[in-house]
PDB file of C-alpha atoms in Angstrom:
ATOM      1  CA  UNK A   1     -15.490  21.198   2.021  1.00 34.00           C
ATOM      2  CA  UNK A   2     -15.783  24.344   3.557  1.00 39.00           C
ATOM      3  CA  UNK A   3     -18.759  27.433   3.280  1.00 42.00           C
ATOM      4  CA  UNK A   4     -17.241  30.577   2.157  1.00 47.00           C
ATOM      5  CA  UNK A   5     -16.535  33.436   3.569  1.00 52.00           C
ATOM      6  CA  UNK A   6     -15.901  31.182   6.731  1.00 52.00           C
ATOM      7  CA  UNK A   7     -12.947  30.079   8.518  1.00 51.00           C
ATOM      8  CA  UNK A   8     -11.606  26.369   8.238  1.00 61.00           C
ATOM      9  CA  UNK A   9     -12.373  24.622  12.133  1.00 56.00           C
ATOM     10  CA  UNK A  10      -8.729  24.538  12.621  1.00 61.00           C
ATOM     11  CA  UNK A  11      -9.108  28.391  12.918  1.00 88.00           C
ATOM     12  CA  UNK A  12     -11.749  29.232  14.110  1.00 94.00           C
ATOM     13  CA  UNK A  13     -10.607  29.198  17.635  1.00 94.00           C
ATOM     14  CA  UNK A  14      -8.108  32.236  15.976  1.00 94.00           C
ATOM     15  CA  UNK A  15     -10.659  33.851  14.720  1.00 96.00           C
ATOM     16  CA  UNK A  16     -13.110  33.935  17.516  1.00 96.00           C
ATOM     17  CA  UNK A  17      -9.830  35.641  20.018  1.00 95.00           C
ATOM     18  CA  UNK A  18      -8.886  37.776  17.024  1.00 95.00           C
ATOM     19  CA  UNK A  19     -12.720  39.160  16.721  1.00 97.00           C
ATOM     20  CA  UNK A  20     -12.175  39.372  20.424  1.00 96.00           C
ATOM     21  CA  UNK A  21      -9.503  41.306  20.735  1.00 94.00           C
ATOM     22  CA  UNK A  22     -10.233  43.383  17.991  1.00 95.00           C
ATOM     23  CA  UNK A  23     -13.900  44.504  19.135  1.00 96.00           C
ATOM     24  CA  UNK A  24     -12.619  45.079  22.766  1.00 94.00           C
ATOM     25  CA  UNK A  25     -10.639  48.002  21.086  1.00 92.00           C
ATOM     26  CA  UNK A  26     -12.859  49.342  19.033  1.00 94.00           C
ATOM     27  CA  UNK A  27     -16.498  49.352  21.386  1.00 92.00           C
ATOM     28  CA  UNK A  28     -14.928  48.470  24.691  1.00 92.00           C
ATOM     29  CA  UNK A  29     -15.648  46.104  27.191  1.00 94.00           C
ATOM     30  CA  UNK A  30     -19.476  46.796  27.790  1.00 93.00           C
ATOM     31  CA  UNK A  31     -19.953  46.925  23.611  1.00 95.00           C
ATOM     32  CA  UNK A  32     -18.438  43.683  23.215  1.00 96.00           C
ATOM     33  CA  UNK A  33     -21.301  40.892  22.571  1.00 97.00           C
ATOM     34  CA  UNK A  34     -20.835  37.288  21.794  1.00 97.00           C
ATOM     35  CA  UNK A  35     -23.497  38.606  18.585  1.00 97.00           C
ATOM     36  CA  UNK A  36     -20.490  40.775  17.900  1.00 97.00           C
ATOM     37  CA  UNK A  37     -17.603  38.654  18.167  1.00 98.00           C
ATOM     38  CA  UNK A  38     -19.914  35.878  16.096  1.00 97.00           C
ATOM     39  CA  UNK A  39     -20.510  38.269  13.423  1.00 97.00           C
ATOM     40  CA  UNK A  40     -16.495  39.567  13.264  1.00 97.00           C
ATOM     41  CA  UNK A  41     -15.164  36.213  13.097  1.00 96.00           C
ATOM     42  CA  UNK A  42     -18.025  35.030  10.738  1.00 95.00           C
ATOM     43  CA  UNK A  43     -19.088  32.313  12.497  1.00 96.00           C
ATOM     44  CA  UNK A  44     -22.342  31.264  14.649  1.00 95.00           C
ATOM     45  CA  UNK A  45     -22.411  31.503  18.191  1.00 96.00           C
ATOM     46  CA  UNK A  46     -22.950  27.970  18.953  1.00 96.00           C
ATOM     47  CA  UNK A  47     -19.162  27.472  17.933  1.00 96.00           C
ATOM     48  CA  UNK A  48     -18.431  30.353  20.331  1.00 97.00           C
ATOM     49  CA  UNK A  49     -20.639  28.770  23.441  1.00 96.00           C
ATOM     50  CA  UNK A  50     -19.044  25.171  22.613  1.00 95.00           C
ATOM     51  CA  UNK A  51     -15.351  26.984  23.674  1.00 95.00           C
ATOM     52  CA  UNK A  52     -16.309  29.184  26.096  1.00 95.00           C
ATOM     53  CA  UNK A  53     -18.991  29.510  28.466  1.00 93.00           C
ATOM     54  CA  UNK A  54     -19.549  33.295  28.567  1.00 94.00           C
ATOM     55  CA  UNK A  55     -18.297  36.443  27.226  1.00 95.00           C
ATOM     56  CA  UNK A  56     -15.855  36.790  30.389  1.00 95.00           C
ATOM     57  CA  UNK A  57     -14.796  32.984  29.478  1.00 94.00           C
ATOM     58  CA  UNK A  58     -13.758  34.600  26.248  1.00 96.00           C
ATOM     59  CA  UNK A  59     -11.921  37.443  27.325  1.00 95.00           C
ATOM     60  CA  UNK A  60      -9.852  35.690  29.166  1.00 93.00           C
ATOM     61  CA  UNK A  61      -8.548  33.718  26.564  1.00 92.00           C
ATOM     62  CA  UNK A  62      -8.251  36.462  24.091  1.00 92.00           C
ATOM     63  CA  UNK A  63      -5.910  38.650  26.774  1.00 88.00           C
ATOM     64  CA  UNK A  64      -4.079  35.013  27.623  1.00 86.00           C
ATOM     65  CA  UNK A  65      -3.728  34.517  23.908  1.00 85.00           C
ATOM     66  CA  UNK A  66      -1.862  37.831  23.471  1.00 82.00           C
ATOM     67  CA  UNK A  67       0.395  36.537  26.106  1.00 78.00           C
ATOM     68  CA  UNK A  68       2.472  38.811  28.820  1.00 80.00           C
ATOM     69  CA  UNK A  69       4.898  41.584  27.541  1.00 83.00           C
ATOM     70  CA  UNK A  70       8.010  40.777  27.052  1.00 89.00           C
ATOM     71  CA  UNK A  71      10.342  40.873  30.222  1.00 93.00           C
ATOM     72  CA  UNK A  72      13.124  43.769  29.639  1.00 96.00           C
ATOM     73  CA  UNK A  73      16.575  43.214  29.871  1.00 97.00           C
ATOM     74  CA  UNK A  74      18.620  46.384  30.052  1.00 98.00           C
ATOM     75  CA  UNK A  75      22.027  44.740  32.424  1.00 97.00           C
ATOM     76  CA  UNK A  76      20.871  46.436  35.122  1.00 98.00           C
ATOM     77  CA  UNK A  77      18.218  46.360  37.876  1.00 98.00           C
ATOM     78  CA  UNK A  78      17.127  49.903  38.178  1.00 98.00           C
ATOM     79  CA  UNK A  79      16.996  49.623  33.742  1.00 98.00           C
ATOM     80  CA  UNK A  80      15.059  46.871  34.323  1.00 98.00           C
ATOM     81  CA  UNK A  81      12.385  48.249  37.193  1.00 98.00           C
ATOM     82  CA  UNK A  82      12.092  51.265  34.741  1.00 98.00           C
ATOM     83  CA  UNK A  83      11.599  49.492  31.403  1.00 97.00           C
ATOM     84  CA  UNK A  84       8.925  47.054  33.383  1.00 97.00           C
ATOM     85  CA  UNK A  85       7.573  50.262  34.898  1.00 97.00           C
ATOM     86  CA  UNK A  86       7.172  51.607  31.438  1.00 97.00           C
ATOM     87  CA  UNK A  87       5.571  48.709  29.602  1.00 95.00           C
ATOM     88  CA  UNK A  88       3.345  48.484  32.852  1.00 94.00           C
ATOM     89  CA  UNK A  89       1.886  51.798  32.231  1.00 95.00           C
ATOM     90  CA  UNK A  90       2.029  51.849  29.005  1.00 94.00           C
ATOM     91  CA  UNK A  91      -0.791  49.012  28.576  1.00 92.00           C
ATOM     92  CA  UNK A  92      -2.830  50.480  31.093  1.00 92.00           C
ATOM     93  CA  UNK A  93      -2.950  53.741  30.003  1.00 92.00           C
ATOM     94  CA  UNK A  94      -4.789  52.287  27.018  1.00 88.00           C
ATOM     95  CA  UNK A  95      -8.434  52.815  27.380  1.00 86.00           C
ATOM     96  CA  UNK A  96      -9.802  49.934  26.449  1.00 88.00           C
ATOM     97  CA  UNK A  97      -7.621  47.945  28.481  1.00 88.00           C
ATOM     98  CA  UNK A  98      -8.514  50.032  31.538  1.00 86.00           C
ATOM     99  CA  UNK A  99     -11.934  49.340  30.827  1.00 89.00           C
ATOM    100  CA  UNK A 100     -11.809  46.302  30.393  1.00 92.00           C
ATOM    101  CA  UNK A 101      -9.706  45.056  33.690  1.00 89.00           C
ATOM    102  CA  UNK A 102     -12.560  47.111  35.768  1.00 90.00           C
ATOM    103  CA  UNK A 103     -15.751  45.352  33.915  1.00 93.00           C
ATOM    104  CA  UNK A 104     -13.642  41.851  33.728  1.00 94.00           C
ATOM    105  CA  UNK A 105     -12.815  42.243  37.391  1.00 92.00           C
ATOM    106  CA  UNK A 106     -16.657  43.064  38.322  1.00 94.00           C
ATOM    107  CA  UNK A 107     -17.640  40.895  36.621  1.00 95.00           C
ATOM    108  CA  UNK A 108     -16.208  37.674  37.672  1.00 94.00           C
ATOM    109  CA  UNK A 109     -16.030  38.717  41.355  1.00 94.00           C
ATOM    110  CA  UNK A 110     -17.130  36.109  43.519  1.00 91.00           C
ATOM    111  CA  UNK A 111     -16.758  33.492  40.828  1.00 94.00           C
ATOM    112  CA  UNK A 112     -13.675  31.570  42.433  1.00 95.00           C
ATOM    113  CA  UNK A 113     -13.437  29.722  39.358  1.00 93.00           C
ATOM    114  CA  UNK A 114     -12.985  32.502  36.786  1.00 94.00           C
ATOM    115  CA  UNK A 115     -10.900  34.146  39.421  1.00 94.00           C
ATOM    116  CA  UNK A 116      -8.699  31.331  39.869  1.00 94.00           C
ATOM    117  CA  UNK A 117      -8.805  31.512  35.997  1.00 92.00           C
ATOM    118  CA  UNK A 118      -7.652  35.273  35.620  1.00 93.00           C
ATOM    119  CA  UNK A 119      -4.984  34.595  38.264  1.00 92.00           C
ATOM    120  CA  UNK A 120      -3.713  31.939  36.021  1.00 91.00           C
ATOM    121  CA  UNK A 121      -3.785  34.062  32.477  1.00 89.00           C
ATOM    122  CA  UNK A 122      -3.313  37.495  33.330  1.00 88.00           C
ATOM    123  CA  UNK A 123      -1.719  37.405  37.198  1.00 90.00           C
ATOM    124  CA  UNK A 124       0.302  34.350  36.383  1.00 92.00           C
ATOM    125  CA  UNK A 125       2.413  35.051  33.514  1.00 92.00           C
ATOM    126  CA  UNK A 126       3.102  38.541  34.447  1.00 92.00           C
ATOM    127  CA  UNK A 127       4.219  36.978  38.000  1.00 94.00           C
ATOM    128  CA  UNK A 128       6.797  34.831  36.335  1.00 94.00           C
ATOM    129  CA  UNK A 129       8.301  38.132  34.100  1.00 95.00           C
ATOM    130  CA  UNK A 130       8.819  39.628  36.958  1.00 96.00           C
ATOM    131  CA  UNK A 131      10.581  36.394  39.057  1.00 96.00           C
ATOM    132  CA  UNK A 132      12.679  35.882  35.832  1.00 97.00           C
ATOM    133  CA  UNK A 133      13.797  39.211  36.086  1.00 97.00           C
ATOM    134  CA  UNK A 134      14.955  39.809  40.034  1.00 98.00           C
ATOM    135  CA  UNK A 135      16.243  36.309  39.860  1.00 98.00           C
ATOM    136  CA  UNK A 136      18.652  37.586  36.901  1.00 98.00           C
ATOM    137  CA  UNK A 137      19.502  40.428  39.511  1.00 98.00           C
ATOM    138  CA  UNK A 138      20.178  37.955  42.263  1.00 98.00           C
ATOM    139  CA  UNK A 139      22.587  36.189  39.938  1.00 97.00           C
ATOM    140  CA  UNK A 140      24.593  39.634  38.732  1.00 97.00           C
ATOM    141  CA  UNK A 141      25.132  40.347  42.400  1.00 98.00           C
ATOM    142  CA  UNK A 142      22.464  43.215  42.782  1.00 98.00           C
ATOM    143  CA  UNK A 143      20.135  41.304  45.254  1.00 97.00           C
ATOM    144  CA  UNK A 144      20.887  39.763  48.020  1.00 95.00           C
ATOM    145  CA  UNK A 145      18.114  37.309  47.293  1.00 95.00           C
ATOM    146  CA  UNK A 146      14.413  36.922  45.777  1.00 96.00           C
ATOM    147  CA  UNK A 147      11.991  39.181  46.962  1.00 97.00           C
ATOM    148  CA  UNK A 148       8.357  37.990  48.238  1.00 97.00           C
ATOM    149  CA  UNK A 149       6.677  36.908  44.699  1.00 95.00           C
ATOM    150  CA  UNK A 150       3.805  38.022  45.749  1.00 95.00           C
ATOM    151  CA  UNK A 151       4.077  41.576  47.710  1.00 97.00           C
ATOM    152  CA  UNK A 152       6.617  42.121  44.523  1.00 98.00           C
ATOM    153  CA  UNK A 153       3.941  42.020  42.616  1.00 96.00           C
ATOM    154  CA  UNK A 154       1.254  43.625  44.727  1.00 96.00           C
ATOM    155  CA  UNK A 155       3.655  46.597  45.109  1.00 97.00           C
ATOM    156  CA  UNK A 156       4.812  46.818  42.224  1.00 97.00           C
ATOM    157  CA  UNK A 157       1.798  46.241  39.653  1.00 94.00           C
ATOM    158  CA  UNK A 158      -0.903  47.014  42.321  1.00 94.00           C
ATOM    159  CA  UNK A 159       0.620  50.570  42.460  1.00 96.00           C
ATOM    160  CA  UNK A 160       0.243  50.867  38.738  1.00 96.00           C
ATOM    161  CA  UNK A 161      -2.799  49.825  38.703  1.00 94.00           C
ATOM    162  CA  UNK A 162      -3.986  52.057  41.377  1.00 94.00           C
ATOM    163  CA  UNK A 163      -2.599  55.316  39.806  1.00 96.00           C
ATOM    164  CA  UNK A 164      -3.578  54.841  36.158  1.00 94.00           C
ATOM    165  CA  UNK A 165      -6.914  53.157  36.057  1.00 91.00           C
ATOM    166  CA  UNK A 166      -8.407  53.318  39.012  1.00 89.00           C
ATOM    167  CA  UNK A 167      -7.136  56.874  40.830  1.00 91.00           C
ATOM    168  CA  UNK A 168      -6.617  58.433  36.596  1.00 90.00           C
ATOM    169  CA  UNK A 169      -3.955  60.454  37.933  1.00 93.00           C
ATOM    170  CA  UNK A 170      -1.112  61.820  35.283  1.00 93.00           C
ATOM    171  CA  UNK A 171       1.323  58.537  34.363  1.00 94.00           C
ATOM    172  CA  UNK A 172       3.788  60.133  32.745  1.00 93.00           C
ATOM    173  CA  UNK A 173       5.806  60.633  35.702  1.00 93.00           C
ATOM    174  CA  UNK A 174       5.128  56.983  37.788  1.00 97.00           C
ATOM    175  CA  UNK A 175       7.187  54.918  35.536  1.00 97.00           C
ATOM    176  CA  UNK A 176      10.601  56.565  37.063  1.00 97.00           C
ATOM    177  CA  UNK A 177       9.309  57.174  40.539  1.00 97.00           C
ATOM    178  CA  UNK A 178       7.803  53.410  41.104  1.00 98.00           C
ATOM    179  CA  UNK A 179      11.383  52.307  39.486  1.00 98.00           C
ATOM    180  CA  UNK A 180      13.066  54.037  42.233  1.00 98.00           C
ATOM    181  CA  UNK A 181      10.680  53.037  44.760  1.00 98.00           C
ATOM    182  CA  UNK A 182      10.679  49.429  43.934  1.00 98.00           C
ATOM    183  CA  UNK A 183      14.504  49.437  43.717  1.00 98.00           C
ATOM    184  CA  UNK A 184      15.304  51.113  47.057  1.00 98.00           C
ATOM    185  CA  UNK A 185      13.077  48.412  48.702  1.00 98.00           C
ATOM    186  CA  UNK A 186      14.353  45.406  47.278  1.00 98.00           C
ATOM    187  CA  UNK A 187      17.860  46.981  48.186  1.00 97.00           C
ATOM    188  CA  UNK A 188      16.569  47.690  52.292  1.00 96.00           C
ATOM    189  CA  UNK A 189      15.194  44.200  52.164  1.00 96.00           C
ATOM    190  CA  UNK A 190      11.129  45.391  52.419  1.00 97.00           C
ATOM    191  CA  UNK A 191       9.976  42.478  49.936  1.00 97.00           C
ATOM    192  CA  UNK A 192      11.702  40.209  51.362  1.00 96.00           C
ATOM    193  CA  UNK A 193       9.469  36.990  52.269  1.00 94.00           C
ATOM    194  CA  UNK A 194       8.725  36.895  56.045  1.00 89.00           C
ATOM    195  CA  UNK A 195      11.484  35.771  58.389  1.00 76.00           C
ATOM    196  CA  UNK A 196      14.006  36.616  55.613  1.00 66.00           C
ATOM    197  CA  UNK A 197      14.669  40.246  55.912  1.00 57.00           C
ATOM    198  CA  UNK A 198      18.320  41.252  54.466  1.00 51.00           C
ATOM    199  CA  UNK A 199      20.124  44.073  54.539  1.00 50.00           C
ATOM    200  CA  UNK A 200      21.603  45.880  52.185  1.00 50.00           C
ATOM    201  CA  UNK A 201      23.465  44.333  49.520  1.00 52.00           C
ATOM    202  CA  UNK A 202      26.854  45.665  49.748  1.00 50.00           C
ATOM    203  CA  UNK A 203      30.784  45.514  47.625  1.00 44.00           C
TER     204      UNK A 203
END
């Protein structure tokens, strides 16, 4: 029997992300209580506290739940760089994603266990879009080989990052210019993992 109004317990895990997501949105990171999230998703908090240990807990599973973007697949490497570029920006040029990577980030600094957690559902996935996609350029001849996973990603995202939510400078432009940047780097070998340098892929 269930209490109307109230969702079955095979959903309320569902419901407490969707209430999640859905408050982060509308109030914003520092608006968004467990109170609230209890209240959206019509449930108590205890069932909240028995899945997750905090609000930042929470978060974490809400952004996991809505999974990484989509890796593009235009046929071409410079498409590609562009079309990640753009979904990149994109998602951080919403505000209440913005604010909610800065408070998140604050937040859970100098907790190696929720870092080690955000690295594994936000870092992670987006990571392994992004080594699915220069491995497909490896493969169509573009690259001479797999760039550095990890300065890849530091370049490439960091720089994102960096201009739209921390430095608020105009985005409109980035998305082609960090393309082109990324692009001419993997080409001169610059991400290539230490001890591996390449030049440039010719024929």
């Amino acid at each position: 029997m269930t209490v109307r109004g109230r969702p079955r317990e095979g959903r309320v895990d569902e419901a407490i992300l969707t209430a999640t997501r859905e408050l982060l949105a509308e109030t914003g990171y520092a608006g968004l209580t467990v109170d609230g999230v209890a209240a959206r998703a019509g449930i108590g908090k205890a069932a909240i506290y028995r899945r997750h240990a905090s609000k930042q807990e929470m978060i974490l599973a809400a952004i996991a739940r809505e999974g990484a973007p989509p890796v593009p697949d235009t046929g071409s490497l410079p498409g590609d760089l562009t079309a990640l570029a753009e979904s990149a920006v994109a998602r951080l040029s919403a505000p209440a994603v913005a604010e909610t990577l800065i408070g998140l980030l604050a937040d859970i600094d100098g907790d190696p266990a929720l870092l080690a957690r955000f690295a594994a559902l936000v870092t992670g996935p987006e990571r392994a879009g992004e080594t699915a996609l220069l491995e497909r350029a490896v493969r169509r001849g573009e690259l001479a080989r797999p760039p550095d996973p990890d300065l890849f990603h530091a370049v490439f995202g960091g720089t994102a990052l960096s201009w739209v939510v921390m430095a608020r400078l105009d985005p409109g432009e980035l998305p082609g210019r960090l393309a082109r940047f990324t692009h001419r780097a993997l080409l001169t070998g610059a991400l290539d993992p230490p001890g591996e340098r390449a030049g440039p892929v010719t024929g």
